[in-house]
Coordinates of C-alpha atoms in Angstrom, one line a residue:
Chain V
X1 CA -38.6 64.6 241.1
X2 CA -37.0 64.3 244.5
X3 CA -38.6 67.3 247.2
X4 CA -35.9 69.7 248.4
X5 CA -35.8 71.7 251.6
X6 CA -35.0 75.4 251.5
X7 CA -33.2 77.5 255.0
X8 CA -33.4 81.0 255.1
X9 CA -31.4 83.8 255.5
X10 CA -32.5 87.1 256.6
X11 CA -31.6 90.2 255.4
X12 CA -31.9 92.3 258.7
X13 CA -28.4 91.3 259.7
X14 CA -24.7 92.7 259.3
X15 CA -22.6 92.8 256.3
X16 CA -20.3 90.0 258.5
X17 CA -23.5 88.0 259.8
X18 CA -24.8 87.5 255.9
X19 CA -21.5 86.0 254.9
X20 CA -21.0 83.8 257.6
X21 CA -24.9 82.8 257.1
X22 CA -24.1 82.3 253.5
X23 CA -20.9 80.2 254.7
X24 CA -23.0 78.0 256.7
X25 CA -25.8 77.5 254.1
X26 CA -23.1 76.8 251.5
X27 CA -21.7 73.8 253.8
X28 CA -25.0 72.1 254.2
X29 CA -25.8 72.0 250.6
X30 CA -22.5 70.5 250.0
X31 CA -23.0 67.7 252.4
X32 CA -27.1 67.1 252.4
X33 CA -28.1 66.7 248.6
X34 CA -31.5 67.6 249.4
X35 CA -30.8 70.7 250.6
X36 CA -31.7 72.5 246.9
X37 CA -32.9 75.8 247.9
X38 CA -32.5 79.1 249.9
X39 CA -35.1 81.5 250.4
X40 CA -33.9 85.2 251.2
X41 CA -36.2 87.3 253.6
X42 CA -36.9 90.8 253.4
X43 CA -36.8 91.7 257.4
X44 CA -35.4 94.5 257.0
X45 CA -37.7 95.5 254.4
X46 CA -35.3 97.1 252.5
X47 CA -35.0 96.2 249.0
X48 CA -31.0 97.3 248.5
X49 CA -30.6 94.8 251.3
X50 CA -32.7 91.9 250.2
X51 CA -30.9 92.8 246.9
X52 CA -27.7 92.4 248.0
X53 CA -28.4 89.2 250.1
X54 CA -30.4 87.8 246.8
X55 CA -27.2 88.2 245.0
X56 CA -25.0 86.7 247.8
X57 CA -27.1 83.2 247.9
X58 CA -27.8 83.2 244.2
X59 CA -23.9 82.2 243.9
X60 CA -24.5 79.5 245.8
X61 CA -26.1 77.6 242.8
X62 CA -29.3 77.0 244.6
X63 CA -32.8 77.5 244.1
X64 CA -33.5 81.5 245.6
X65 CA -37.0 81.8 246.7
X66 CA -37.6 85.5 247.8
X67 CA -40.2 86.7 250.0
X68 CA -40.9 90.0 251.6
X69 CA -44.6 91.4 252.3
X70 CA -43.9 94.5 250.0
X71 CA -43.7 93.2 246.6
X72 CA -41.6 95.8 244.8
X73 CA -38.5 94.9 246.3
X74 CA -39.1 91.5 245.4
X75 CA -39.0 92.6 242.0
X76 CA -35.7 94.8 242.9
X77 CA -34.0 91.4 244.0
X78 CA -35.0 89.2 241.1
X79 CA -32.1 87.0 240.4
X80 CA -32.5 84.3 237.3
X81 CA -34.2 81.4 238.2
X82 CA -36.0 82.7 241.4
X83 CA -39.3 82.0 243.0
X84 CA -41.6 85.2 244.9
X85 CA -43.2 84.6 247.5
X86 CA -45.4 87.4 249.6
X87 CA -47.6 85.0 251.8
X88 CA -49.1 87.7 253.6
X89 CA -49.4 90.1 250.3
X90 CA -52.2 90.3 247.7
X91 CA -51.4 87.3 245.8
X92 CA -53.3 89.0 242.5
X93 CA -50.4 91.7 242.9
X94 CA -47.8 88.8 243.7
X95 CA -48.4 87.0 240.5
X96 CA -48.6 90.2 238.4
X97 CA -45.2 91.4 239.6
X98 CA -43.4 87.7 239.1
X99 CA -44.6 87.4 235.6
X100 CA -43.6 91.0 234.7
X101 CA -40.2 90.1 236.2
X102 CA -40.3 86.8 234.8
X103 CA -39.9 85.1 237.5
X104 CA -41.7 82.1 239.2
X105 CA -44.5 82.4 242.1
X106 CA -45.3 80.8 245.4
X107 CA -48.8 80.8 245.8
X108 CA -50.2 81.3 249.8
X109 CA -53.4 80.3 250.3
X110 CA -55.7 78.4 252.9
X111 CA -58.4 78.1 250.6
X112 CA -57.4 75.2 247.7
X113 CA -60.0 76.9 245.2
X114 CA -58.4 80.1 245.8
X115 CA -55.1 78.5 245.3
X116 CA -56.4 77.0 242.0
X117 CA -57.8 80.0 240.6
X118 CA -54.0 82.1 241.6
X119 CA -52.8 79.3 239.8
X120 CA -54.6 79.4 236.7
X121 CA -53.9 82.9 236.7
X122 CA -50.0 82.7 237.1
X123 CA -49.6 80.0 234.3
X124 CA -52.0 82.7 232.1
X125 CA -49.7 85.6 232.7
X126 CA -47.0 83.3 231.6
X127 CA -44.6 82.8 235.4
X128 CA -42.3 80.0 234.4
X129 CA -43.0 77.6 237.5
X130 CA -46.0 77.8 240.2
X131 CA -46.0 76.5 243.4
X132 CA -49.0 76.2 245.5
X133 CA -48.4 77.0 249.0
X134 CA -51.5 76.1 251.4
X135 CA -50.1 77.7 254.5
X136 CA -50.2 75.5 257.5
X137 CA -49.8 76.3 260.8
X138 CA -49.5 73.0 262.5
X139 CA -48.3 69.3 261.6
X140 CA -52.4 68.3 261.5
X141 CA -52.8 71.3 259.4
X142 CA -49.9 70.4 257.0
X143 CA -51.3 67.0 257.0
X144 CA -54.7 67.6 255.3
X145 CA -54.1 70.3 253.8
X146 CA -51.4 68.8 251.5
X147 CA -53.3 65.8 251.2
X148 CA -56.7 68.0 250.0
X149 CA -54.4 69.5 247.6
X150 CA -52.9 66.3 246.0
X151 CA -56.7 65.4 245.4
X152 CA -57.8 68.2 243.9
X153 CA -56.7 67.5 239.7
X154 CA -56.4 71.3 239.3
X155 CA -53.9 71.4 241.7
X156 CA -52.4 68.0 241.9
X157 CA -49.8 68.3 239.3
X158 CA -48.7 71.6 240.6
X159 CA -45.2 71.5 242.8
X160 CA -46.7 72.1 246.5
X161 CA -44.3 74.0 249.1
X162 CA -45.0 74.1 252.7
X163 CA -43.2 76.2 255.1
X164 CA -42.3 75.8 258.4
X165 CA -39.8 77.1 261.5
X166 CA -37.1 76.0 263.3
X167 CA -36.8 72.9 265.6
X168 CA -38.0 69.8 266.4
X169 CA -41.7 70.6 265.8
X170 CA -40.6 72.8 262.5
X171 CA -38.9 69.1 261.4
X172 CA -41.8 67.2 261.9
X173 CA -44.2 69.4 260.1
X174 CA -41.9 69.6 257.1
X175 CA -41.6 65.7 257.4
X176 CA -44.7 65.2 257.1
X177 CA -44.9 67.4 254.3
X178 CA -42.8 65.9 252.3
X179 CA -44.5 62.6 253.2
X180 CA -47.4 64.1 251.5
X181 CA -46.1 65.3 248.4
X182 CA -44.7 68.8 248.7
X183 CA -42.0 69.0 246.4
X184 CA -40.2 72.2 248.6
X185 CA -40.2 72.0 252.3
X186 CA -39.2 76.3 253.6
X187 CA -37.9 76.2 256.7
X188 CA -36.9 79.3 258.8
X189 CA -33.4 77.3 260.4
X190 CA -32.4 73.6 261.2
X191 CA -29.0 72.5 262.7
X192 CA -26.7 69.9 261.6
X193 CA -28.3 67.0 263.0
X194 CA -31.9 68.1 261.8
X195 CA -30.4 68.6 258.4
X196 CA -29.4 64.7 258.1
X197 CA -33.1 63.4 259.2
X198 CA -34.6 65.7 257.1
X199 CA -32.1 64.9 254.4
X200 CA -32.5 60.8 255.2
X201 CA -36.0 61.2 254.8
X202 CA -36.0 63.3 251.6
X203 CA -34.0 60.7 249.7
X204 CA -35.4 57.5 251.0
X205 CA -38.8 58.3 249.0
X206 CA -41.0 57.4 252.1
X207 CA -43.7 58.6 251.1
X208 CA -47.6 58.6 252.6
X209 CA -50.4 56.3 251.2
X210 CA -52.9 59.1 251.4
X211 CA -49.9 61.1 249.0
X212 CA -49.5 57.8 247.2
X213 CA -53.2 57.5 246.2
X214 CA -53.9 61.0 245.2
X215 CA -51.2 60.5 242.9
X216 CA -52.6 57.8 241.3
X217 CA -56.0 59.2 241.0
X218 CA -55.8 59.6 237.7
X219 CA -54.5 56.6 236.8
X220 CA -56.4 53.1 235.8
X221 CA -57.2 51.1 238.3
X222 CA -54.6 48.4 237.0
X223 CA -51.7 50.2 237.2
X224 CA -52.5 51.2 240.7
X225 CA -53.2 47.5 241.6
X226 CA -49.7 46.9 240.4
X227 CA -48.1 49.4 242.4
X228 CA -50.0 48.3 245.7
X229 CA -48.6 44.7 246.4
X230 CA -48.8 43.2 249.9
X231 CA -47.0 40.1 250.2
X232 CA -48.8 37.0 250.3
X233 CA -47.7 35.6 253.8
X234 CA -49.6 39.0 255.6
X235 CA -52.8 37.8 253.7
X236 CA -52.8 34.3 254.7
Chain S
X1 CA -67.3 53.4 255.5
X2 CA -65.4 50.5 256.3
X3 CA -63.7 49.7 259.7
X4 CA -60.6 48.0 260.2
X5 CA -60.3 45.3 263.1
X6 CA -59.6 45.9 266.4
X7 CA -57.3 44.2 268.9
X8 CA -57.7 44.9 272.2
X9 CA -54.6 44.9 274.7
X10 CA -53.5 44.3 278.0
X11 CA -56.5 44.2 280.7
X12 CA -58.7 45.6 278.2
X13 CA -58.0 48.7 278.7
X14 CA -55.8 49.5 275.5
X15 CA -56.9 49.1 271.9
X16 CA -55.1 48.9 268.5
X17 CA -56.3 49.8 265.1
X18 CA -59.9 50.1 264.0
X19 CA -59.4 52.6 261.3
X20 CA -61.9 54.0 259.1
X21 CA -59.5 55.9 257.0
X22 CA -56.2 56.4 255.8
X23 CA -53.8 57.6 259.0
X24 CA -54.8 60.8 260.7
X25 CA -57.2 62.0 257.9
X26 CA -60.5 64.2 259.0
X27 CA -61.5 64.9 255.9
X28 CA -62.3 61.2 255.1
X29 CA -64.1 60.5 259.0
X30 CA -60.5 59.0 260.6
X31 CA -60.9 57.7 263.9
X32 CA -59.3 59.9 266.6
X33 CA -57.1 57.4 268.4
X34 CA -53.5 57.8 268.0
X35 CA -51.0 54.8 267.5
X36 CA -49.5 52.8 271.0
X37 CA -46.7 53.5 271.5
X38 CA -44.3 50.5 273.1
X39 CA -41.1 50.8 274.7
X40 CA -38.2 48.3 274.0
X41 CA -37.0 46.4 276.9
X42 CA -34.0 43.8 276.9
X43 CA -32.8 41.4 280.0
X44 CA -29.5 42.5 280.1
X45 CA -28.5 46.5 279.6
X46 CA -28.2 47.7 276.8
X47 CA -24.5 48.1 275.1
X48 CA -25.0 51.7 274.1
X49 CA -24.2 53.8 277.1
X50 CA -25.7 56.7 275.9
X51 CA -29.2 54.9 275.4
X52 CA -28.2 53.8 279.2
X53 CA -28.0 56.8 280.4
X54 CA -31.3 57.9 279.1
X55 CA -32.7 55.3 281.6
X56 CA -30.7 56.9 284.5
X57 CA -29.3 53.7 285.5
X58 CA -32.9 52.1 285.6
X59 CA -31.9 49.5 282.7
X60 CA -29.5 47.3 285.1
X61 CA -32.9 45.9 285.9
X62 CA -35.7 45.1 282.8
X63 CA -38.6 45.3 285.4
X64 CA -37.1 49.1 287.0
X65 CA -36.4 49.5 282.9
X66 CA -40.1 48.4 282.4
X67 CA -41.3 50.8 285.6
X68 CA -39.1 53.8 283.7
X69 CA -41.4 52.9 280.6
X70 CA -44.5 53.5 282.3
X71 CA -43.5 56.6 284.6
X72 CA -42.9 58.8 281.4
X73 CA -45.7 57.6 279.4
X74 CA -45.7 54.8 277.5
X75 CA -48.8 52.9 276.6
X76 CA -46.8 49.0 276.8
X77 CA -43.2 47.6 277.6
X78 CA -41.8 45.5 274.5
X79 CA -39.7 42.7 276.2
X80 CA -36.8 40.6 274.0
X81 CA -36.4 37.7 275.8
X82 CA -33.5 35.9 273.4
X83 CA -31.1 34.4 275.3
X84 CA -33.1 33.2 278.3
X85 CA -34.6 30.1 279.5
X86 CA -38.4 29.4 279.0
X87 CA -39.2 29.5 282.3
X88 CA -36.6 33.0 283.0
X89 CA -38.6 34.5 280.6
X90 CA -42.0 33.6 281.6
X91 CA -40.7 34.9 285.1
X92 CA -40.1 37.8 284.0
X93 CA -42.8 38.8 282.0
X94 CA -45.4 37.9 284.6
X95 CA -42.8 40.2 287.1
X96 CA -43.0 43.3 284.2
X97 CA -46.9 42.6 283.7
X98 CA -47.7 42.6 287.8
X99 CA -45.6 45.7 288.1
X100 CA -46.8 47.4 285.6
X101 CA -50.0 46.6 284.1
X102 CA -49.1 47.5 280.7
X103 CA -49.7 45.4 277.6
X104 CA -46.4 43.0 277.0
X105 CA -45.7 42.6 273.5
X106 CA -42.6 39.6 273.7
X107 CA -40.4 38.6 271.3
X108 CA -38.4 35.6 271.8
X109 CA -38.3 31.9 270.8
X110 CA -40.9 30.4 271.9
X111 CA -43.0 33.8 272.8
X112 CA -45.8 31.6 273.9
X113 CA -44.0 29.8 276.0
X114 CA -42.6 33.3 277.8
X115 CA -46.0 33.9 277.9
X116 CA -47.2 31.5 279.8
X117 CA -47.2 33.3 283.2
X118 CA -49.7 35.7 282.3
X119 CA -53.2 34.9 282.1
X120 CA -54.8 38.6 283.5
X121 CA -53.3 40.1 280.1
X122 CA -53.4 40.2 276.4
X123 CA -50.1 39.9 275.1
X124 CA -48.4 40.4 272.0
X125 CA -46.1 37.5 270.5
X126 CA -43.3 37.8 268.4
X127 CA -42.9 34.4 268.4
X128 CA -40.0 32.8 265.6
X129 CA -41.7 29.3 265.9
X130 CA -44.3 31.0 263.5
X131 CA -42.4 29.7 260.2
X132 CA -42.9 31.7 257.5
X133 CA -44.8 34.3 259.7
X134 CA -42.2 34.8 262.1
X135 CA -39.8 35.6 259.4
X136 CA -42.0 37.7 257.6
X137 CA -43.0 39.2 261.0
X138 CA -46.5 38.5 261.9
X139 CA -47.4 39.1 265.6
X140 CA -49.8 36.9 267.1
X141 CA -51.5 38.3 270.5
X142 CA -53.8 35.9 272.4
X143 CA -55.8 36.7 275.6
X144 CA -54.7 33.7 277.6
X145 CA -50.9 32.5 276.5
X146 CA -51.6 29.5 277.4
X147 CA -53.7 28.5 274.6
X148 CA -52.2 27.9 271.5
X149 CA -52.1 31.1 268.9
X150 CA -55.6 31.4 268.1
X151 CA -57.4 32.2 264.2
X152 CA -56.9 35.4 262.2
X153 CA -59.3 37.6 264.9
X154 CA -56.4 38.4 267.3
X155 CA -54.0 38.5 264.9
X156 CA -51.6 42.1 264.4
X157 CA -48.8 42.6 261.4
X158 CA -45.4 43.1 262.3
X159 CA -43.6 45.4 260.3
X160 CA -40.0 46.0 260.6
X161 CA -39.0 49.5 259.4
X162 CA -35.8 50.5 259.2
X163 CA -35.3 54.2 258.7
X164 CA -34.5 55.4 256.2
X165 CA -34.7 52.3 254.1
X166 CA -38.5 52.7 252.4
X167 CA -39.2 48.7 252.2
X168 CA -41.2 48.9 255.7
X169 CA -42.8 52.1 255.1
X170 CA -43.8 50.9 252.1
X171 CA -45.2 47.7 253.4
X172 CA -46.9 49.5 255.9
X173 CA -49.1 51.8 253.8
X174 CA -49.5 49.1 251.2
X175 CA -51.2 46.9 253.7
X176 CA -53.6 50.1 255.4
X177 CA -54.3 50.6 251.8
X178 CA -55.2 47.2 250.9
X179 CA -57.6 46.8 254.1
X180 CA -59.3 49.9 253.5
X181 CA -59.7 49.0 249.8
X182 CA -61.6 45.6 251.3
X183 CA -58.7 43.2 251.7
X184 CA -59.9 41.4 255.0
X185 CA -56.7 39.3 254.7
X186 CA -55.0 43.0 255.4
X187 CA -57.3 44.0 257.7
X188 CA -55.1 43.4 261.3
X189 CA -54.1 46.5 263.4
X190 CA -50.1 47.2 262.1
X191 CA -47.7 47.3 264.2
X192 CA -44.1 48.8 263.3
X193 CA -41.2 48.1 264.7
X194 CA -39.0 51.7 264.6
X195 CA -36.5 50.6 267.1
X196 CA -33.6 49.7 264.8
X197 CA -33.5 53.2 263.4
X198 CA -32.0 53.8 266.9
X199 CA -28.2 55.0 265.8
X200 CA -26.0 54.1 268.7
X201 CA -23.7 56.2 269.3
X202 CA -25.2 59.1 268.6
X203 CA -25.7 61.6 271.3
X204 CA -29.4 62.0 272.7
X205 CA -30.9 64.5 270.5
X206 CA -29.7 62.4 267.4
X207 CA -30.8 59.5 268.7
X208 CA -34.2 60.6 269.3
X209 CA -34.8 62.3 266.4
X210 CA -33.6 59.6 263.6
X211 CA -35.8 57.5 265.6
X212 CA -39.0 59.8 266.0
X213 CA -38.4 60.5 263.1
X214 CA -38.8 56.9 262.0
X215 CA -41.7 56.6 264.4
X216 CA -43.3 59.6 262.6
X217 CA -43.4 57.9 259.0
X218 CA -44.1 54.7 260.3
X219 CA -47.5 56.5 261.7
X220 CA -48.3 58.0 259.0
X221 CA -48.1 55.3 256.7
X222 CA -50.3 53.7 259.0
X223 CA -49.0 51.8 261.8
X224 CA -51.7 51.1 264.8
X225 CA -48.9 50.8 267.5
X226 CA -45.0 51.4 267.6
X227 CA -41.7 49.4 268.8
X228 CA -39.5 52.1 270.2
X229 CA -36.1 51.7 271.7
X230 CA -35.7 55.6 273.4
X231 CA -37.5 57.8 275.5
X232 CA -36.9 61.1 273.6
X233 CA -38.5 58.9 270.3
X234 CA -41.4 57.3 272.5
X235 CA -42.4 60.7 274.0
X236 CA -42.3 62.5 270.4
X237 CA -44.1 59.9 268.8
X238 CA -47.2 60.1 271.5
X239 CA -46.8 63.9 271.3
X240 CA -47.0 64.1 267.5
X241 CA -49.5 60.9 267.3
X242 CA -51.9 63.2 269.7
X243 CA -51.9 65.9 267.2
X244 CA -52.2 64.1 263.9
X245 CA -55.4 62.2 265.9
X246 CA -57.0 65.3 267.0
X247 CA -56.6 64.8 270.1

């Protein structure tokens, strides 16, 4: 399944400022394909707010991820379909409140065992999708942290966000994120032109060999000979 | 672990691939040296004026072009020399290569014969009389061009990569994967050329980006050293290159 990236839109803004935000995120999903998602921010922390904005970008027809560090209002918010996400929240609590809401999780952790054992734990309480989030703070970090992930088989076959910020640096970290297997790259804002290397890169299926061969981990060694050719002339 | 080869550059003083791992990974004991990073250079300006301008009026002239290169930081100058005489190019080269000191990597038809000029250096040659190599892209560099291309030991891949076609990419990781895996037929430092992900005429901040962009995959697929055609790219790709090394 192709990765998407996800811009946000914060909820600590006017009435005015939301629509035009929602205006905006509505025209690059309609020209970038890959742009599949939205995640909704609870600045304000204010859950008639986050509720209201959750409603707003849910008519967009995307993917809503909703995060806020107080996890009741991400349960006041729940639209059909969304993700919750409370990176810097008890992710025990996180996943309780998701699967009483029915809703799916994002995962934050920096430890892949922790992750694996949240994850265990969301499937158990029955969230319809988990994603695994390890919560990098730098392009390196993204790097082998992703990587680690794809390796490890209780976590391999789980979808694998990362998040990231806005810019030039924020593009290259979720670049090289989606080199390395994460299936949702979160970013905080891009502009037009950002949008259409992102979006190049998304659909070209450039992927890493270090993404490539965790992937294929699992598989016998002759399929993965077959899917590693090198043409002849570079050998001779 | 296994080590890939090593080609060393210039006056000695530059070296590409020798890579334990697959790119820029700790976790598996990756060597901490980041990928060259080569700036394109051409004899005559180049058509796009905005790419021009980035070389504030430097690129009238491919050895002030070559001078630019070095002043903001790249490791070696990337010279086409189609559509000059042997003994122009040659010229020239040795002119960049004096003024400089930074490895040459030349492409042109015949390379070696462009070359020639330079015995103080190890160049890089592109060089089309190659056959089946030169279309495929393999880059022969030799300490002393005056010698005919020497064995498999100095011998680097040339990958083209397009962005965002995959093919290149592809090729690119297939090939680090392969050497690492024990292929010694793979085992040659990579080098990609980014440069025709370079949109012309784009404005400055889209042109750099599509092509660091292209520089960035390129690297972490595995390329030892980098074709670039603009200075927003070249600087981005040594930036990011710096931190995925650990440097």
């Amino acid at each position: 399944m192709r990765p998407v990236f996800a811009l946000t839109v914060s909820d600590a803004v006017t009435d005015d400022m939301l629509e035009e935000r929602i205006e905006i995120l509505a025209a690059l999903a309609e020209r970038f394909p890959s742009m599949g998602a939205v995640r909704i921010r609870d600045d304000a922390m204010d859950a008639d707010l986050l509720r209201e904005a959750a409603g707003r970008a849910y008519a967009l027809g995307l993917e809503v991820v909703l995060e806020s560090d107080i996890v009741e209002d991400l349960a006041a918010a729940y639209v059909p379909g969304s993700l919750f996400s409370s990176p810097a929240s008890d992710q025990g609590g996180l996943i309780r409140t998701a699967a009483g809401c029915g809703a799916g999780v994002v995962i934050a952790d920096r430890d892949p065992e922790r992750l694996a054992g949240f994850a265990s734990v969301a499937d158990a309480l029955g969230c319809p999708k988990v994603v695994v989030d390890p919560d990098v703070r730098s392009m390196k970090e993204c790097h082998e942290s992703t990587v680690r992930i794809g390796r490890i088989d209780a976590l391999g076959g789980l979808p694998l966000a990362v998040r990231a910020w806005s810019g030039e640096y924020a593009l290259a970290v979720a670049s090289v994120g989606v080199m390395d297997g994460a299936s949702m790259v979160v970013l905080d804002d891009l502009d037009m032109q950002a949008c259409a290397v992102l979006d190049g890169l998304i659909r070209s299926g450039i992927r890493s060999p270090a993404m490539r061969r965790a992937r294929h981990r699992t598989r016998d060694d002759k399929e993965r000979r077959n899917e590693t050719t090198v043409p002849s002339f570079y050998q001779s | 672990m296994r080590e890939l080869r090593e080609v060393v550059l210039g006056r000695g003083d530059y070296i590409a691939g020798g890579a334990r791992s697959l790119p820029f990974l700790d976790q598996d004991g990756a060597r901490r040296r980041r990928p060259l990073v080569f700036g394109e250079v051409l004899p005559h300006p180049p058509s796009d004026p905005v790419l021009a301008g980035m070389f504030s009026g430097r690129a009238a002239d491919p050895v002030e072009w070559s001078v630019m290169w070095k002043e903001i930081g790249a490791d070696g100058v990337c010279l086409r020399t189609d559509g000059l005489a042997g003994g122009e190019a040659a010229d020239l080269v040795r002119r960049i290569s004096d003024r400089t000191g930074l490895p040459m990597v030349v492409d042109g038809d015949p390379a070696k014969d462009a070359g020639a000029g330079v015995d103080d250096s190890v160049l890089v040659l592109i060089d089309a009389e190659q056959g089946m190599h030169a279309a495929a892209g393999t880059v022969l560099s030799v300490s002393d061009a005056r010698e005919a291309f020497p064995d498999r030991a100095n011998r680097m891949l040339l990958v083209e990569a397009s962005f965002p076609e995959r093919e290149g990419f592809d090729l690119i990781g297939s090939i680090r994967t392969a050497a690492l895996e024990g292929d010694e037929g793979c085992d040659a430092p990579i080098i990609a050329d980014v440069s025709s992900a370079y949109p012309e005429g784009e404005d400055p901040r889209g042109a750099s980006m599509v092509e660091a962009e292209a520089a960035l995959a390129a690297m972490v697929c595995g390329a030892d050293a980098l074709i670039v055609r603009g200075p927003g790219a070249a600087d981005m790709a040594r930036v990011y290159g710096e931190e995925l090394a650990d440097l």
